[in-house]
Amino acid sequence: MADPSALPTGPADAAGRLVLPAAARNRDPILGVLGPLLPASGLVLEIASGSGEHAVHFARALPGIVWQPSDPVAEARTSIAAWTAAERTPNVRPPLALDTAQWPWPLDRADAIVCINMIHISPWGATQGLMRGAGDLLPPGGVLYLYGPYLRAGMPTTEGNQAFDADLKRRNPAWGLRLLEDVAALAAEHGLRLEQVTEMPANNLSVVFRRS
Ligand SMILES: C[S@@+](CC[C@H](N)C(=O)[O-])C[C@H]1O[C@@H](n2cnc3c(N)ncnc32)[C@H](O)[C@@H]1O
């Protein structure tokens, strides 16, 4: 079961909307990398949508896309639905209860999959489930887009990321920054080829896999 404390937010507003301050900061840099990777039309599954702020922002910027948000935490799904209603984004579907570690998933296909800031704040089993699901749902050529902080083999880690890793492990020993090479090796087991790694603000990476 996903740990609700993985959703680091204050109280919801009267409509049920949560605010994750990082979402407002990273949504446009993410869109700059993600937008050109997506097809002009099709279904995009977002894993771990959190507050839903990314969902409404990306759906508005990409009107040909049907955006399918999801999160295992009920409070997050309430927030996603509330943001969608408030922003009147017709191309956002109602959120699904989807825990990557639980099989089967509640849908059987997606043209692309997006997962922002989940891998470090969940047990490794969540990443294993993510790769299994992406390998199963995506068509050949379909993109899995990840965003978040990673460790990289043979490369020094910033002090900020070291402190973040220690804090995550203190909050939950099963959490922590993952080695990008481990994530890529797992992805390869599910037919997902590492295609692109882009450095992003605040020591984050955009990581793009493509279904072979
Ligand atoms: C730090 S929040 C990120 C939310 C949003 N993607 C963002 O960047 O604003 C981490 C999210 O991962 C979700 N999560 C944790 N474990 C998960 C799992 N096993 N499957 C799917 N989502 C999970 C949490 O419910 C939470 O919404």
PDB file of C-alpha atoms and ligand atoms in Angstrom:
ATOM      1  CA  MET A   1       0.000   0.000   0.000  1.00  0.00           C
ATOM      2  CA  ALA A   2       1.387   3.422  -0.938  1.00  0.00           C
ATOM      3  CA  ASP A   3       2.396   5.584   2.029  1.00  0.00           C
ATOM      4  CA  PRO A   4       0.160   8.732   2.131  1.00  0.00           C
ATOM      5  CA  SER A   5       3.079  10.722   3.579  1.00  0.00           C
ATOM      6  CA  ALA A   6       4.651  10.497   0.097  1.00  0.00           C
ATOM      7  CA  LEU A   7       2.343  13.408  -0.743  1.00  0.00           C
ATOM      8  CA  PRO A   8       4.141  16.303   0.991  1.00  0.00           C
ATOM      9  CA  THR A   9       1.433  18.927   1.064  1.00  0.00           C
ATOM     10  CA  GLY A  10      -0.473  21.195   3.414  1.00  0.00           C
ATOM     11  CA  PRO A  11      -4.222  20.980   3.973  1.00  0.00           C
ATOM     12  CA  ALA A  12      -6.623  20.962   1.012  1.00  0.00           C
ATOM     13  CA  ASP A  13      -8.670  24.078   0.224  1.00  0.00           C
ATOM     14  CA  ALA A  14     -12.479  24.058   0.503  1.00  0.00           C
ATOM     15  CA  ALA A  15     -12.751  22.441  -2.941  1.00  0.00           C
ATOM     16  CA  GLY A  16     -10.333  19.661  -1.989  1.00  0.00           C
ATOM     17  CA  ARG A  17      -7.379  21.030  -3.961  1.00  0.00           C
ATOM     18  CA  LEU A  18      -3.866  20.333  -2.685  1.00  0.00           C
ATOM     19  CA  VAL A  19      -0.842  22.432  -3.625  1.00  0.00           C
ATOM     20  CA  LEU A  20       2.649  20.998  -4.106  1.00  0.00           C
ATOM     21  CA  PRO A  21       4.876  24.100  -4.473  1.00  0.00           C
ATOM     22  CA  ALA A  22       7.427  22.230  -6.615  1.00  0.00           C
ATOM     23  CA  ALA A  23       4.774  21.574  -9.253  1.00  0.00           C
ATOM     24  CA  ALA A  24       4.457  25.257 -10.139  1.00  0.00           C
ATOM     25  CA  ARG A  25       8.253  25.529 -10.403  1.00  0.00           C
ATOM     26  CA  ASN A  26       8.928  22.421 -12.494  1.00  0.00           C
ATOM     27  CA  ARG A  27       5.838  22.170 -14.713  1.00  0.00           C
ATOM     28  CA  ASP A  28       7.124  24.376 -17.546  1.00  0.00           C
ATOM     29  CA  PRO A  29      10.667  22.918 -17.669  1.00  0.00           C
ATOM     30  CA  ILE A  30       9.059  19.450 -17.732  1.00  0.00           C
ATOM     31  CA  LEU A  31       6.624  20.473 -20.463  1.00  0.00           C
ATOM     32  CA  GLY A  32       9.532  21.759 -22.541  1.00  0.00           C
ATOM     33  CA  VAL A  33      11.078  18.267 -22.611  1.00  0.00           C
ATOM     34  CA  LEU A  34       7.903  16.175 -22.500  1.00  0.00           C
ATOM     35  CA  GLY A  35       5.734  18.055 -25.008  1.00  0.00           C
ATOM     36  CA  PRO A  36       7.840  17.301 -28.125  1.00  0.00           C
ATOM     37  CA  LEU A  37       8.050  13.597 -27.156  1.00  0.00           C
ATOM     38  CA  LEU A  38       4.290  13.050 -27.109  1.00  0.00           C
ATOM     39  CA  PRO A  39       2.117  12.228 -30.106  1.00  0.00           C
ATOM     40  CA  ALA A  40      -0.262  14.964 -31.341  1.00  0.00           C
ATOM     41  CA  SER A  41      -3.192  12.887 -30.091  1.00  0.00           C
ATOM     42  CA  GLY A  42      -3.665   9.830 -27.903  1.00  0.00           C
ATOM     43  CA  LEU A  43      -3.981   8.729 -24.286  1.00  0.00           C
ATOM     44  CA  VAL A  44      -1.295   9.680 -21.765  1.00  0.00           C
ATOM     45  CA  LEU A  45      -1.337   7.855 -18.433  1.00  0.00           C
ATOM     46  CA  GLU A  46       0.127   9.854 -15.574  1.00  0.00           C
ATOM     47  CA  ILE A  47       1.312   7.734 -12.652  1.00  0.00           C
ATOM     48  CA  ALA A  48       1.494   9.313  -9.163  1.00  0.00           C
ATOM     49  CA  SER A  49      -0.320  12.511 -10.219  1.00  0.00           C
ATOM     50  CA  GLY A  50      -0.292  13.842  -6.642  1.00  0.00           C
ATOM     51  CA  SER A  51      -2.215  17.118  -6.403  1.00  0.00           C
ATOM     52  CA  GLY A  52      -3.254  17.106 -10.094  1.00  0.00           C
ATOM     53  CA  GLU A  53      -1.563  20.449 -10.827  1.00  0.00           C
ATOM     54  CA  HIS A  54       0.638  18.879 -13.499  1.00  0.00           C
ATOM     55  CA  ALA A  55      -2.344  17.108 -15.075  1.00  0.00           C
ATOM     56  CA  VAL A  56      -4.355  20.281 -15.675  1.00  0.00           C
ATOM     57  CA  HIS A  57      -1.301  22.266 -16.813  1.00  0.00           C
ATOM     58  CA  PHE A  58      -0.123  19.665 -19.323  1.00  0.00           C
ATOM     59  CA  ALA A  59      -3.637  18.901 -20.578  1.00  0.00           C
ATOM     60  CA  ARG A  60      -4.268  22.564 -21.300  1.00  0.00           C
ATOM     61  CA  ALA A  61      -0.969  22.902 -23.167  1.00  0.00           C
ATOM     62  CA  LEU A  62      -1.596  19.686 -25.153  1.00  0.00           C
ATOM     63  CA  PRO A  63      -5.250  19.859 -26.232  1.00  0.00           C
ATOM     64  CA  GLY A  64      -4.987  16.872 -28.626  1.00  0.00           C
ATOM     65  CA  ILE A  65      -4.038  14.581 -25.752  1.00  0.00           C
ATOM     66  CA  VAL A  66      -6.442  12.789 -23.412  1.00  0.00           C
ATOM     67  CA  TRP A  67      -4.774  12.953 -19.990  1.00  0.00           C
ATOM     68  CA  GLN A  68      -5.422  10.066 -17.591  1.00  0.00           C
ATOM     69  CA  PRO A  69      -4.258  10.984 -14.073  1.00  0.00           C
ATOM     70  CA  SER A  70      -3.898   8.407 -11.293  1.00  0.00           C
ATOM     71  CA  ASP A  71      -2.758   8.081  -7.708  1.00  0.00           C
ATOM     72  CA  PRO A  72      -3.142   5.399  -5.024  1.00  0.00           C
ATOM     73  CA  VAL A  73      -3.954   7.985  -2.315  1.00  0.00           C
ATOM     74  CA  ALA A  74      -7.648   8.979  -2.075  1.00  0.00           C
ATOM     75  CA  GLU A  75      -6.828  12.539  -0.949  1.00  0.00           C
ATOM     76  CA  ALA A  76      -4.756  12.983  -4.118  1.00  0.00           C
ATOM     77  CA  ARG A  77      -7.580  11.736  -6.332  1.00  0.00           C
ATOM     78  CA  THR A  78      -9.993  14.188  -4.671  1.00  0.00           C
ATOM     79  CA  SER A  79      -7.508  16.970  -5.371  1.00  0.00           C
ATOM     80  CA  ILE A  80      -6.991  15.925  -9.005  1.00  0.00           C
ATOM     81  CA  ALA A  81     -10.761  15.924  -9.612  1.00  0.00           C
ATOM     82  CA  ALA A  82     -11.096  19.309  -7.872  1.00  0.00           C
ATOM     83  CA  TRP A  83      -8.303  20.902  -9.936  1.00  0.00           C
ATOM     84  CA  THR A  84      -9.843  19.474 -13.124  1.00  0.00           C
ATOM     85  CA  ALA A  85     -13.256  20.911 -12.262  1.00  0.00           C
ATOM     86  CA  ALA A  86     -11.831  24.306 -11.277  1.00  0.00           C
ATOM     87  CA  GLU A  87      -9.635  24.636 -14.370  1.00  0.00           C
ATOM     88  CA  ARG A  88     -12.297  23.209 -16.724  1.00  0.00           C
ATOM     89  CA  THR A  89      -9.874  21.009 -18.610  1.00  0.00           C
ATOM     90  CA  PRO A  90     -12.132  18.737 -20.713  1.00  0.00           C
ATOM     91  CA  ASN A  91      -9.266  16.469 -21.812  1.00  0.00           C
ATOM     92  CA  VAL A  92      -8.470  15.277 -18.268  1.00  0.00           C
ATOM     93  CA  ARG A  93     -10.197  12.022 -17.314  1.00  0.00           C
ATOM     94  CA  PRO A  94     -11.341  11.273 -13.753  1.00  0.00           C
ATOM     95  CA  PRO A  95      -8.365   9.965 -11.737  1.00  0.00           C
ATOM     96  CA  LEU A  96      -7.773   6.234 -11.385  1.00  0.00           C
ATOM     97  CA  ALA A  97      -6.737   4.481  -8.176  1.00  0.00           C
ATOM     98  CA  LEU A  98      -3.461   3.045  -9.422  1.00  0.00           C
ATOM     99  CA  ASP A  99      -0.697   1.690  -7.206  1.00  0.00           C
ATOM    100  CA  THR A 100       2.118   0.587  -9.517  1.00  0.00           C
ATOM    101  CA  ALA A 101       3.022  -2.247  -7.135  1.00  0.00           C
ATOM    102  CA  GLN A 102      -0.472  -3.787  -7.361  1.00  0.00           C
ATOM    103  CA  TRP A 103      -1.290  -5.939 -10.377  1.00  0.00           C
ATOM    104  CA  PRO A 104      -3.342  -5.765 -12.565  1.00  0.00           C
ATOM    105  CA  TRP A 105      -3.551  -2.063 -13.316  1.00  0.00           C
ATOM    106  CA  PRO A 106      -7.021  -0.559 -13.899  1.00  0.00           C
ATOM    107  CA  LEU A 107      -6.410   0.087 -17.634  1.00  0.00           C
ATOM    108  CA  ASP A 108      -4.792  -1.951 -20.375  1.00  0.00           C
ATOM    109  CA  ARG A 109      -3.282   0.532 -22.810  1.00  0.00           C
ATOM    110  CA  ALA A 110      -1.737   3.991 -23.031  1.00  0.00           C
ATOM    111  CA  ASP A 111       0.119   5.749 -25.845  1.00  0.00           C
ATOM    112  CA  ALA A 112       2.606   7.246 -23.376  1.00  0.00           C
ATOM    113  CA  ILE A 113       3.229   7.108 -19.611  1.00  0.00           C
ATOM    114  CA  VAL A 114       4.472   9.952 -17.394  1.00  0.00           C
ATOM    115  CA  CYS A 115       5.728   9.535 -13.819  1.00  0.00           C
ATOM    116  CA  ILE A 116       7.039  12.579 -11.946  1.00  0.00           C
ATOM    117  CA  ASN A 117       8.752  12.425  -8.550  1.00  0.00           C
ATOM    118  CA  MET A 118       7.640   8.961  -7.455  1.00  0.00           C
ATOM    119  CA  ILE A 119      10.606   6.610  -7.753  1.00  0.00           C
ATOM    120  CA  HIS A 120      12.626   8.076  -4.862  1.00  0.00           C
ATOM    121  CA  ILE A 121       9.625   8.381  -2.539  1.00  0.00           C
ATOM    122  CA  SER A 122       8.325   4.828  -2.787  1.00  0.00           C
ATOM    123  CA  PRO A 123       9.799   1.363  -2.185  1.00  0.00           C
ATOM    124  CA  TRP A 124      11.732  -0.263  -5.046  1.00  0.00           C
ATOM    125  CA  GLY A 125       8.691  -2.509  -5.630  1.00  0.00           C
ATOM    126  CA  ALA A 126       6.824   0.558  -6.941  1.00  0.00           C
ATOM    127  CA  THR A 127       9.499   1.032  -9.633  1.00  0.00           C
ATOM    128  CA  GLN A 128       9.401  -2.677 -10.451  1.00  0.00           C
ATOM    129  CA  GLY A 129       5.629  -2.391 -10.892  1.00  0.00           C
ATOM    130  CA  LEU A 130       6.011   0.775 -12.969  1.00  0.00           C
ATOM    131  CA  MET A 131       8.354  -0.928 -15.416  1.00  0.00           C
ATOM    132  CA  ARG A 132       6.200  -4.046 -15.643  1.00  0.00           C
ATOM    133  CA  GLY A 133       3.117  -1.906 -16.349  1.00  0.00           C
ATOM    134  CA  ALA A 134       4.859   0.341 -18.864  1.00  0.00           C
ATOM    135  CA  GLY A 135       6.255  -2.663 -20.707  1.00  0.00           C
ATOM    136  CA  ASP A 136       2.778  -4.162 -20.820  1.00  0.00           C
ATOM    137  CA  LEU A 137       0.683  -1.096 -21.736  1.00  0.00           C
ATOM    138  CA  LEU A 138       2.860   0.846 -24.148  1.00  0.00           C
ATOM    139  CA  PRO A 139       2.804   0.123 -27.886  1.00  0.00           C
ATOM    140  CA  PRO A 140       6.108  -0.261 -29.771  1.00  0.00           C
ATOM    141  CA  GLY A 141       7.661   3.209 -29.898  1.00  0.00           C
ATOM    142  CA  GLY A 142       5.635   4.424 -26.902  1.00  0.00           C
ATOM    143  CA  VAL A 143       7.405   6.726 -24.418  1.00  0.00           C
ATOM    144  CA  LEU A 144       7.836   6.355 -20.656  1.00  0.00           C
ATOM    145  CA  TYR A 145       8.872   9.750 -19.246  1.00  0.00           C
ATOM    146  CA  LEU A 146      10.332   9.982 -15.723  1.00  0.00           C
ATOM    147  CA  TYR A 147      11.305  13.096 -13.789  1.00  0.00           C
ATOM    148  CA  GLY A 148      13.071  13.347 -10.464  1.00  0.00           C
ATOM    149  CA  PRO A 149      16.418  13.196  -8.632  1.00  0.00           C
ATOM    150  CA  TYR A 150      18.767  10.239  -9.283  1.00  0.00           C
ATOM    151  CA  LEU A 151      22.208   8.988  -8.348  1.00  0.00           C
ATOM    152  CA  ARG A 152      24.484   8.165 -11.298  1.00  0.00           C
ATOM    153  CA  ALA A 153      27.298   5.614 -11.400  1.00  0.00           C
ATOM    154  CA  GLY A 154      30.726   7.232 -11.337  1.00  0.00           C
ATOM    155  CA  MET A 155      29.355  10.745 -10.922  1.00  0.00           C
ATOM    156  CA  PRO A 156      29.530  12.801  -7.714  1.00  0.00           C
ATOM    157  CA  THR A 157      26.210  13.578  -6.061  1.00  0.00           C
ATOM    158  CA  THR A 158      25.428  17.149  -5.072  1.00  0.00           C
ATOM    159  CA  GLU A 159      25.282  17.965  -1.366  1.00  0.00           C
ATOM    160  CA  GLY A 160      21.631  18.853  -1.817  1.00  0.00           C
ATOM    161  CA  ASN A 161      20.789  15.431  -3.224  1.00  0.00           C
ATOM    162  CA  GLN A 162      22.837  13.680  -0.499  1.00  0.00           C
ATOM    163  CA  ALA A 163      20.865  15.528   2.183  1.00  0.00           C
ATOM    164  CA  PHE A 164      17.584  14.792   0.388  1.00  0.00           C
ATOM    165  CA  ASP A 165      18.468  11.074   0.186  1.00  0.00           C
ATOM    166  CA  ALA A 166      19.278  10.960   3.926  1.00  0.00           C
ATOM    167  CA  ASP A 167      16.018  12.729   4.762  1.00  0.00           C
ATOM    168  CA  LEU A 168      13.978  10.326   2.608  1.00  0.00           C
ATOM    169  CA  LYS A 169      15.601   7.305   4.294  1.00  0.00           C
ATOM    170  CA  ARG A 170      14.937   8.793   7.725  1.00  0.00           C
ATOM    171  CA  ARG A 171      11.250   9.202   6.842  1.00  0.00           C
ATOM    172  CA  ASN A 172      11.013   5.693   5.386  1.00  0.00           C
ATOM    173  CA  PRO A 173      13.994   3.311   5.107  1.00  0.00           C
ATOM    174  CA  ALA A 174      12.497   1.851   1.894  1.00  0.00           C
ATOM    175  CA  TRP A 175      12.689   5.264   0.172  1.00  0.00           C
ATOM    176  CA  GLY A 176      15.731   6.999  -1.274  1.00  0.00           C
ATOM    177  CA  LEU A 177      17.363   8.228  -4.453  1.00  0.00           C
ATOM    178  CA  ARG A 178      17.852   5.410  -6.972  1.00  0.00           C
ATOM    179  CA  LEU A 179      20.805   4.740  -9.204  1.00  0.00           C
ATOM    180  CA  LEU A 180      19.766   5.654 -12.737  1.00  0.00           C
ATOM    181  CA  GLU A 181      21.674   2.633 -14.055  1.00  0.00           C
ATOM    182  CA  ASP A 182      19.587   0.293 -11.842  1.00  0.00           C
ATOM    183  CA  VAL A 183      16.367   1.872 -13.105  1.00  0.00           C
ATOM    184  CA  ALA A 184      17.555   1.561 -16.724  1.00  0.00           C
ATOM    185  CA  ALA A 185      18.536  -2.099 -16.230  1.00  0.00           C
ATOM    186  CA  LEU A 186      15.093  -2.859 -14.808  1.00  0.00           C
ATOM    187  CA  ALA A 187      13.419  -1.000 -17.681  1.00  0.00           C
ATOM    188  CA  ALA A 188      15.419  -3.020 -20.211  1.00  0.00           C
ATOM    189  CA  GLU A 189      14.022  -6.239 -18.713  1.00  0.00           C
ATOM    190  CA  HIS A 190      10.595  -4.970 -19.817  1.00  0.00           C
ATOM    191  CA  GLY A 191      11.568  -3.909 -23.337  1.00  0.00           C
ATOM    192  CA  LEU A 192      12.099  -0.235 -22.461  1.00  0.00           C
ATOM    193  CA  ARG A 193      15.220   1.306 -23.981  1.00  0.00           C
ATOM    194  CA  LEU A 194      16.871   4.344 -22.361  1.00  0.00           C
ATOM    195  CA  GLU A 195      16.752   7.030 -25.046  1.00  0.00           C
ATOM    196  CA  GLN A 196      17.431  10.394 -23.430  1.00  0.00           C
ATOM    197  CA  VAL A 197      18.634  11.898 -20.154  1.00  0.00           C
ATOM    198  CA  THR A 198      18.237  15.670 -19.725  1.00  0.00           C
ATOM    199  CA  GLU A 199      19.550  17.686 -16.785  1.00  0.00           C
ATOM    200  CA  MET A 200      16.787  19.761 -15.237  1.00  0.00           C
ATOM    201  CA  PRO A 201      16.674  22.547 -12.620  1.00  0.00           C
ATOM    202  CA  ALA A 202      17.370  21.722  -8.948  1.00  0.00           C
ATOM    203  CA  ASN A 203      19.462  18.599  -9.695  1.00  0.00           C
ATOM    204  CA  ASN A 204      16.609  16.683 -11.289  1.00  0.00           C
ATOM    205  CA  LEU A 205      16.668  14.618 -14.469  1.00  0.00           C
ATOM    206  CA  SER A 206      14.214  13.997 -17.283  1.00  0.00           C
ATOM    207  CA  VAL A 207      14.649  10.341 -18.224  1.00  0.00           C
ATOM    208  CA  VAL A 208      13.033   9.009 -21.402  1.00  0.00           C
ATOM    209  CA  PHE A 209      12.529   5.350 -22.223  1.00  0.00           C
ATOM    210  CA  ARG A 210      11.035   4.027 -25.442  1.00  0.00           C
ATOM    211  CA  ARG A 211       9.211   0.710 -25.856  1.00  0.00           C
ATOM    212  CA  SER A 212      11.048  -1.378 -28.400  1.00  0.00           C
TER     213      SER A 212
HETATM  214  C1  LIG B   1       6.216  13.623  -4.130  1.00  0.00           C
HETATM  215  S1  LIG B   1       4.615  13.167  -4.681  1.00  0.00           S
HETATM  216  C2  LIG B   1       4.696  13.673  -6.405  1.00  0.00           C
HETATM  217  C3  LIG B   1       3.337  14.045  -6.958  1.00  0.00           C
HETATM  218  C4  LIG B   1       3.363  14.668  -8.367  1.00  0.00           C
HETATM  219  N1  LIG B   1       3.792  13.720  -9.365  1.00  0.00           N
HETATM  220  C5  LIG B   1       4.250  15.886  -8.398  1.00  0.00           C
HETATM  221  O1  LIG B   1       5.408  15.804  -8.861  1.00  0.00           O
HETATM  222  O2  LIG B   1       3.788  16.952  -7.966  1.00  0.00           O
HETATM  223  C6  LIG B   1       4.768  11.395  -4.803  1.00  0.00           C
HETATM  224  C7  LIG B   1       3.505  10.708  -5.285  1.00  0.00           C
HETATM  225  O3  LIG B   1       3.803   9.327  -5.518  1.00  0.00           O
HETATM  226  C8  LIG B   1       2.631   8.596  -5.196  1.00  0.00           C
HETATM  227  N2  LIG B   1       3.002   7.184  -5.011  1.00  0.00           N
HETATM  228  C9  LIG B   1       3.735   6.651  -4.011  1.00  0.00           C
HETATM  229  N3  LIG B   1       3.814   5.317  -4.153  1.00  0.00           N
HETATM  230  C10 LIG B   1       3.153   4.999  -5.286  1.00  0.00           C
HETATM  231  C11 LIG B   1       2.871   3.784  -5.973  1.00  0.00           C
HETATM  232  N4  LIG B   1       3.307   2.602  -5.504  1.00  0.00           N
HETATM  233  N5  LIG B   1       2.148   3.834  -7.120  1.00  0.00           N
HETATM  234  C12 LIG B   1       1.718   5.010  -7.601  1.00  0.00           C
HETATM  235  N6  LIG B   1       1.925   6.194  -6.988  1.00  0.00           N
HETATM  236  C13 LIG B   1       2.630   6.187  -5.841  1.00  0.00           C
HETATM  237  C14 LIG B   1       2.114   9.283  -3.949  1.00  0.00           C
HETATM  238  O4  LIG B   1       0.770   8.961  -3.665  1.00  0.00           O
HETATM  239  C15 LIG B   1       2.327  10.739  -4.304  1.00  0.00           C
HETATM  240  O5  LIG B   1       1.201  11.310  -4.940  1.00  0.00           O
END
